[in-house]
Coordinates of C-alpha atoms in Angstrom, one line a residue:
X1075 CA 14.7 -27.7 65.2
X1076 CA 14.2 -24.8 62.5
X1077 CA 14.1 -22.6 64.8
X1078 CA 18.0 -23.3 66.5
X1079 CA 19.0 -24.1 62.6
X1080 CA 17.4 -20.8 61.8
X1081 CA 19.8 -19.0 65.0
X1082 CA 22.7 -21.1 63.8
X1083 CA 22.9 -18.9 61.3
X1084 CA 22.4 -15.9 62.9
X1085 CA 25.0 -16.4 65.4
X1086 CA 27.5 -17.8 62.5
X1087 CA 26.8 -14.7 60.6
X1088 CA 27.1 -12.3 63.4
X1089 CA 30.7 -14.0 65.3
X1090 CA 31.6 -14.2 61.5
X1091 CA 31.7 -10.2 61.9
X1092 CA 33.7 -10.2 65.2
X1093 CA 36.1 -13.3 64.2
X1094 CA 37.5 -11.2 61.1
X1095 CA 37.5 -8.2 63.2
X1096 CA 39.1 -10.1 66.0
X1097 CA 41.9 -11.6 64.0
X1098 CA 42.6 -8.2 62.3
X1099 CA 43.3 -6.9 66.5
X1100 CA 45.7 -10.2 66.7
X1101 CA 47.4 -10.0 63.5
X1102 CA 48.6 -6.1 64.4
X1103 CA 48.8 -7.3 68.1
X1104 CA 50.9 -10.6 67.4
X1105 CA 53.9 -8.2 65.3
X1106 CA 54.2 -5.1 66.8
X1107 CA 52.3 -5.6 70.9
X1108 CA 49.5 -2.7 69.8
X1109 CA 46.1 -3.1 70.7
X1110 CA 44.7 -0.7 68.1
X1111 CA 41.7 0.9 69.3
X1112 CA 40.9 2.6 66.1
X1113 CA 40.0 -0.5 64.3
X1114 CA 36.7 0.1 64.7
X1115 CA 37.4 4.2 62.9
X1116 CA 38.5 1.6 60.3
X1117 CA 35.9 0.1 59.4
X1118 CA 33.5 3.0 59.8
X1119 CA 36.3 4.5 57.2
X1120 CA 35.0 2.1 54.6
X1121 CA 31.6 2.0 55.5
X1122 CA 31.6 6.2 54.7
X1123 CA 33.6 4.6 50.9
X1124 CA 30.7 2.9 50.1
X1125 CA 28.4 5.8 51.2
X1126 CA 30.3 8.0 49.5
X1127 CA 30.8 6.0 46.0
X1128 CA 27.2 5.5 46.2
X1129 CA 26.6 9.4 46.3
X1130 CA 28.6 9.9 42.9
X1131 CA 26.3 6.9 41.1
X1132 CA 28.4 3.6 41.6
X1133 CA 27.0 0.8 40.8
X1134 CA 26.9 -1.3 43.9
X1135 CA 29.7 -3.7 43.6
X1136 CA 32.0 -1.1 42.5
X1137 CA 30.6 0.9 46.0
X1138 CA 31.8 -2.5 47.8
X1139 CA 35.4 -2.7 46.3
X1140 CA 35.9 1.2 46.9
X1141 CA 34.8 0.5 50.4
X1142 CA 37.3 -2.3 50.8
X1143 CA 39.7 -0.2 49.4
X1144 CA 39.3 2.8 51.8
X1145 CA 39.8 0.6 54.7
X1146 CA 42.7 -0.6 53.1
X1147 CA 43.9 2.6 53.0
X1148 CA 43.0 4.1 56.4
X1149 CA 44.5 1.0 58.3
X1150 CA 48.1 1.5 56.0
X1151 CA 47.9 5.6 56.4
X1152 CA 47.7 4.7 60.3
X1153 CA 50.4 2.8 60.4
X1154 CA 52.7 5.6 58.7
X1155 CA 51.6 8.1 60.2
X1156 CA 50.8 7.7 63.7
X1157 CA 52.0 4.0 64.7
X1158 CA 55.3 3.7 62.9
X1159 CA 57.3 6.7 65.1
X1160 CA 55.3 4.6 67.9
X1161 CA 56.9 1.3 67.3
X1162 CA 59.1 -0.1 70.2
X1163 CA 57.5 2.7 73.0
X1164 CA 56.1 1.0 76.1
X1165 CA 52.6 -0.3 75.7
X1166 CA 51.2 2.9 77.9
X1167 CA 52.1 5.1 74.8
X1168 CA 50.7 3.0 72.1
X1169 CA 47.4 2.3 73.7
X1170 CA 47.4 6.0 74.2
X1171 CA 48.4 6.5 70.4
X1172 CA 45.5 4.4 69.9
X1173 CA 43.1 5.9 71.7
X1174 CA 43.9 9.7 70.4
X1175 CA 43.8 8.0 67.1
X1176 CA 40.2 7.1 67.2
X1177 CA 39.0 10.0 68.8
X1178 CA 40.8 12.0 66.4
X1179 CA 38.7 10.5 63.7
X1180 CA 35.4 10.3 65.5
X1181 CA 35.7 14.1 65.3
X1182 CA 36.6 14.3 61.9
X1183 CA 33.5 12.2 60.8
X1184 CA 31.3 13.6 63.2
X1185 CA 31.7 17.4 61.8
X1186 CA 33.2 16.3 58.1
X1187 CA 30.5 14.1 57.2
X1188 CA 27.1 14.0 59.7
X1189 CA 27.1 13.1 63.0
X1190 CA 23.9 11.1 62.1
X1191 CA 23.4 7.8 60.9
X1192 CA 23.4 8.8 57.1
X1193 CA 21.0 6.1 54.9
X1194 CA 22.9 3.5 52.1
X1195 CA 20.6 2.1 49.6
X1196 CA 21.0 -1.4 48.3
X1197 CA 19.4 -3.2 45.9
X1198 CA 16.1 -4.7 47.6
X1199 CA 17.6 -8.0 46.4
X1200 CA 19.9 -8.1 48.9
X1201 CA 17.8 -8.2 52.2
X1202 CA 15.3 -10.8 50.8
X1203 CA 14.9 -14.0 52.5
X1204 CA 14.3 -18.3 51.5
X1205 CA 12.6 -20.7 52.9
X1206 CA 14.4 -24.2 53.5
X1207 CA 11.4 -26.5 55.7
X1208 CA 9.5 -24.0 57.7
X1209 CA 12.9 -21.7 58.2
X1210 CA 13.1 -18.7 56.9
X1211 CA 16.8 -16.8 56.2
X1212 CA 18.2 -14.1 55.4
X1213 CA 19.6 -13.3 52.1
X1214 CA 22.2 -11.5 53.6
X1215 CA 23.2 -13.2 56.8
X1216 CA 23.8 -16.2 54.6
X1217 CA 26.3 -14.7 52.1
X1218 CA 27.6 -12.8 55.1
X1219 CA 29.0 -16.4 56.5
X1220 CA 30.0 -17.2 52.8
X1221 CA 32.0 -14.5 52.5
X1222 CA 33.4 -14.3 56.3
X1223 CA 34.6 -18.4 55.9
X1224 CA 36.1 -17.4 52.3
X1225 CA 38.1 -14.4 53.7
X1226 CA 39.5 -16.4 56.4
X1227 CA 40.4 -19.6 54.6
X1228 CA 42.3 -17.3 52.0
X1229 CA 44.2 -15.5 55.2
X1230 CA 45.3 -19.0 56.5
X1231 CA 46.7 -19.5 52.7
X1232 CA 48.7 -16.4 53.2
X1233 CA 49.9 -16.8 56.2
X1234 CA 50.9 -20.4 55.7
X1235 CA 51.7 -20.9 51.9
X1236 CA 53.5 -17.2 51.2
X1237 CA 56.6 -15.5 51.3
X1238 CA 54.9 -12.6 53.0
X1239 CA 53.0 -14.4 55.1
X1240 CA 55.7 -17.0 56.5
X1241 CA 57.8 -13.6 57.1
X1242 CA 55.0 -12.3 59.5
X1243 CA 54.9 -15.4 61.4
X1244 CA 58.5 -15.1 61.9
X1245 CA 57.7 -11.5 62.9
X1246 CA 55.1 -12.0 65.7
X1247 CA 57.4 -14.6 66.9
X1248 CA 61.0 -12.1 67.0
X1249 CA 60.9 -9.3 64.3
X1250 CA 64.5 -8.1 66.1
X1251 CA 65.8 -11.7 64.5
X1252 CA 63.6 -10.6 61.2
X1253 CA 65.6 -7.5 60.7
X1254 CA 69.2 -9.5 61.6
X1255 CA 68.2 -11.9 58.4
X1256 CA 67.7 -9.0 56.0
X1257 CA 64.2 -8.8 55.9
X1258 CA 62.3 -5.2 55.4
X1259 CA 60.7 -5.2 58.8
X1260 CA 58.4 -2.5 57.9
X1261 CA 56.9 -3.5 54.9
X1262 CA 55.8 -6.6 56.9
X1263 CA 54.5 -4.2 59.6
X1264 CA 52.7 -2.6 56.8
X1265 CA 51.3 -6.0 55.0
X1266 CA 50.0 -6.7 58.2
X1267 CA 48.2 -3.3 58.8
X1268 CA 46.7 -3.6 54.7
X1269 CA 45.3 -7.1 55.5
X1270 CA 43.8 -6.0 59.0
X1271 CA 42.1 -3.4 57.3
X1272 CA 40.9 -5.5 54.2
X1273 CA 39.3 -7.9 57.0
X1274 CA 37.8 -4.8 58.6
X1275 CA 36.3 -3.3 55.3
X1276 CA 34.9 -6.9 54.9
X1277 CA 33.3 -6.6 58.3
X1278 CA 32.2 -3.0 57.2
X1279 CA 30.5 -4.2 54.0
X1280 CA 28.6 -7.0 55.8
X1281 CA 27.4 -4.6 58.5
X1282 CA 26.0 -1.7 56.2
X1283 CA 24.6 -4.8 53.5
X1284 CA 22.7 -6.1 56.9
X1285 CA 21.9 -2.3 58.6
X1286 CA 21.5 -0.1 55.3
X1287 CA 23.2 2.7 56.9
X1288 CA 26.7 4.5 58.4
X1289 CA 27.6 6.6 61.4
X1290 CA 30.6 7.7 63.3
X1291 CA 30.1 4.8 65.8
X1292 CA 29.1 2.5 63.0
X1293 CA 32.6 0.8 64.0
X1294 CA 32.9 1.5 67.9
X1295 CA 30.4 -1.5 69.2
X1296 CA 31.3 -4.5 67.0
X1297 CA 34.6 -3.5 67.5
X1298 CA 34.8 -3.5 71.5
X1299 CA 33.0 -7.3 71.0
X1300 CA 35.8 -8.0 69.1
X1301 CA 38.2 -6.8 71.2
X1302 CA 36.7 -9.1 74.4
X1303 CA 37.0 -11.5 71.6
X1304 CA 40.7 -11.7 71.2
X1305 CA 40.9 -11.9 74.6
X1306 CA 39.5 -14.6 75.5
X1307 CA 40.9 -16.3 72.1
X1308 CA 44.2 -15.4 74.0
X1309 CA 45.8 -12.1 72.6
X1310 CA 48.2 -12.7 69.7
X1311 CA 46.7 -16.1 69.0
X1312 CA 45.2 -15.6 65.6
X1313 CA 42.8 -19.4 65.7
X1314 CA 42.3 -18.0 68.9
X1315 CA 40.6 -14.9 67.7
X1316 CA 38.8 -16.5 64.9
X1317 CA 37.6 -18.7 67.9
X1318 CA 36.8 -15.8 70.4
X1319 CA 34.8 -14.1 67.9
X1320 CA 32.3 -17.0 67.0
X1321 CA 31.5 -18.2 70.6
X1322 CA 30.9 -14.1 71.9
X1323 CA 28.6 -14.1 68.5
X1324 CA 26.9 -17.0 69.4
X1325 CA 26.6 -15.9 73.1
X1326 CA 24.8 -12.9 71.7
X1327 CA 22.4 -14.3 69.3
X1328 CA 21.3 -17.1 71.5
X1329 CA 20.8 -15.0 74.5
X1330 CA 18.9 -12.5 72.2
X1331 CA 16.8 -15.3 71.2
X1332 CA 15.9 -17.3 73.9
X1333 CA 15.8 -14.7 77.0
X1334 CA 12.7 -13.2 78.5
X1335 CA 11.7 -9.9 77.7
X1336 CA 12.0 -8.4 80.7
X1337 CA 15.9 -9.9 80.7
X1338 CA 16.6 -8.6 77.2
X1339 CA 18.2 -5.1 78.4
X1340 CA 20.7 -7.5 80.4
X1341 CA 22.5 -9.5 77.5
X1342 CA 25.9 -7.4 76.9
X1343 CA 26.2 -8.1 80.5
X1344 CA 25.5 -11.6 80.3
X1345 CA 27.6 -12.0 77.3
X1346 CA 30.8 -10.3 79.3
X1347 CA 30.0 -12.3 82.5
X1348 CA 30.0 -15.4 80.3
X1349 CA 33.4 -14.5 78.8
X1350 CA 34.7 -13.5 82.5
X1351 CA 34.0 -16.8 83.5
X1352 CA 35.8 -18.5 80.6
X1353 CA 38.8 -16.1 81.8
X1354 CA 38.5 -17.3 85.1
X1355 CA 38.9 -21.2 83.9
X1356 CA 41.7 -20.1 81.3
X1357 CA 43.3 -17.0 82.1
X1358 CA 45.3 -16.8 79.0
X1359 CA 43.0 -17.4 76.7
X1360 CA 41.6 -20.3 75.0
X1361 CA 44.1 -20.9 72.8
X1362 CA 46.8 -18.9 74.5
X1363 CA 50.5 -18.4 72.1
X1364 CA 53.7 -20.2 73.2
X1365 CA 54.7 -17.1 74.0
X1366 CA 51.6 -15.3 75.8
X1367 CA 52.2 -12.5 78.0
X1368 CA 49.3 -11.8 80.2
X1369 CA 50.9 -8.0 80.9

């Protein structure tokens, strides 16, 4: 029993990571139809803030908060720059955009900063561990879910008690109608982009707290799970997302857990034939939108 309480956590911890990543994809996806593949250049973006404040003497919390704030930034400065001359093109040109996006950056990191995993040192308090019976946890898998169920309960109060957030509802449902009732259509775009990135630079804190360290792919892998999340959550469905994201975490933990050894090099494979499967019984998604679009 410890032992599947003690992977409970694990697997809440790690889809915790790919559900805020997820419903960052679906929030972008739900307003404007782009599957932005430099999310993951995103949060690698504030992973290199906290590197980087940590470098000039921050203290650590300070590190965090510039971090969050970089990914902020990144995900806004995308928007403006590269995705707002997009908006309305045919989905071809925007995954495209996308793409180019996050090679573009990949390079820049890569040859700006090291194209090695460069070391982030936090206090040792951080990765310690408790016992609760003959469990023992993790320090910082279990503030990890803390933080992950705090971030998304205070999205869902956005999104469903503000101004802002009822006007991006309207939006993923018809921003052409938004615009014809007077609202600014692109500062809800760019709302939208600042709180995908603050859930990405969430993710990115978690991950470097967990790993100790950053890279130009830091943000590639977790990323790509999250992206298989949203689909099967059903694209543009944000509970769908959050949902996505926990069951492909838990598919990973408990198949890292539980397989043989000699099976062990075989679990991403599992994990996607698992979610092929689901796709197979639900083709849209799990919790598919009134409005899904399968194309």
């Amino acid at each position: 029993m410890d032992v599947i309480f003690q992977q409970l956590i694990n697997a809440l911890s790690l889809g915790g990571i790919y559900a805020m990543l997820a419903l960052g994809l679906a929030i972008v996806f739900s307003i404007v139809r782009l599957i932005n593949f430099a999310h993951g250049e995103i949060m690698t973006f504030g992973g290199y803030g906290i590197f980087l404040a940590m470098s000039f003497g921050l203290p650590s919390v300070a590190a965090l908060t510039v971090g969050l704030g970089a990914s902020v930034f990144m995900a806004m400065a995308m928007e403006r720059t590269a995705f707002r001359v997009m908006r309305g093109a045919d989905v071809v040109a925007l995954l495209i955009t996308s793409f180019a996006v996050s090679e573009i950056l990949k390079v820049l990191f890569q040859n700006g900063i090291s194209a090695r995993p460069v070391p982030i040192s936090f206090p040792a308090s951080w990765s310690g561990t408790y016992q609760i019976g003959q469990a023992t946890f993790g320090v910082a898998p279990t503030v990890s879910i803390i933080v992950t169920l705090s971030a998304l309960a205070g999205l869902t109060f956005i999104l469903r008690r503000t101004t802002i957030g009822m006007a991006m509802r309207a939006a993923a449902e018809d921003i052409e109608m938004l615009k014809l009732l007077g609202i600014k259509a692109n500062r809800v775009v760019a709302v939208a982009f600042a709180l995908s990135g603050l859930l990405a630079g969430i993710a990115a804190v978690i991950w470097t707290a967990q790993r100790g360290s950053v890279d130009p792919l830091m943000g590639f892998f977790p990323v790509l799970k999250a992206f298989i999340a949203t689909v099967l959550g059903g694209l543009g469905s944000l509970g769908g997302a959050v949902l996505g994201g926990f069951i492909v975490g838990a598919l990973e933990v408990l198949l890292q857990a539980f397989l043989p050894n000699h099976l062990a090099p075989y679990r991403d494979a599992m994990v996607l034939a698992s979610v092929i499967l689901l796709l197979l019984l639900r083709p849209d998604g799990l919790l598919p939108t009134a409005n899904a679009n399968r194309s």
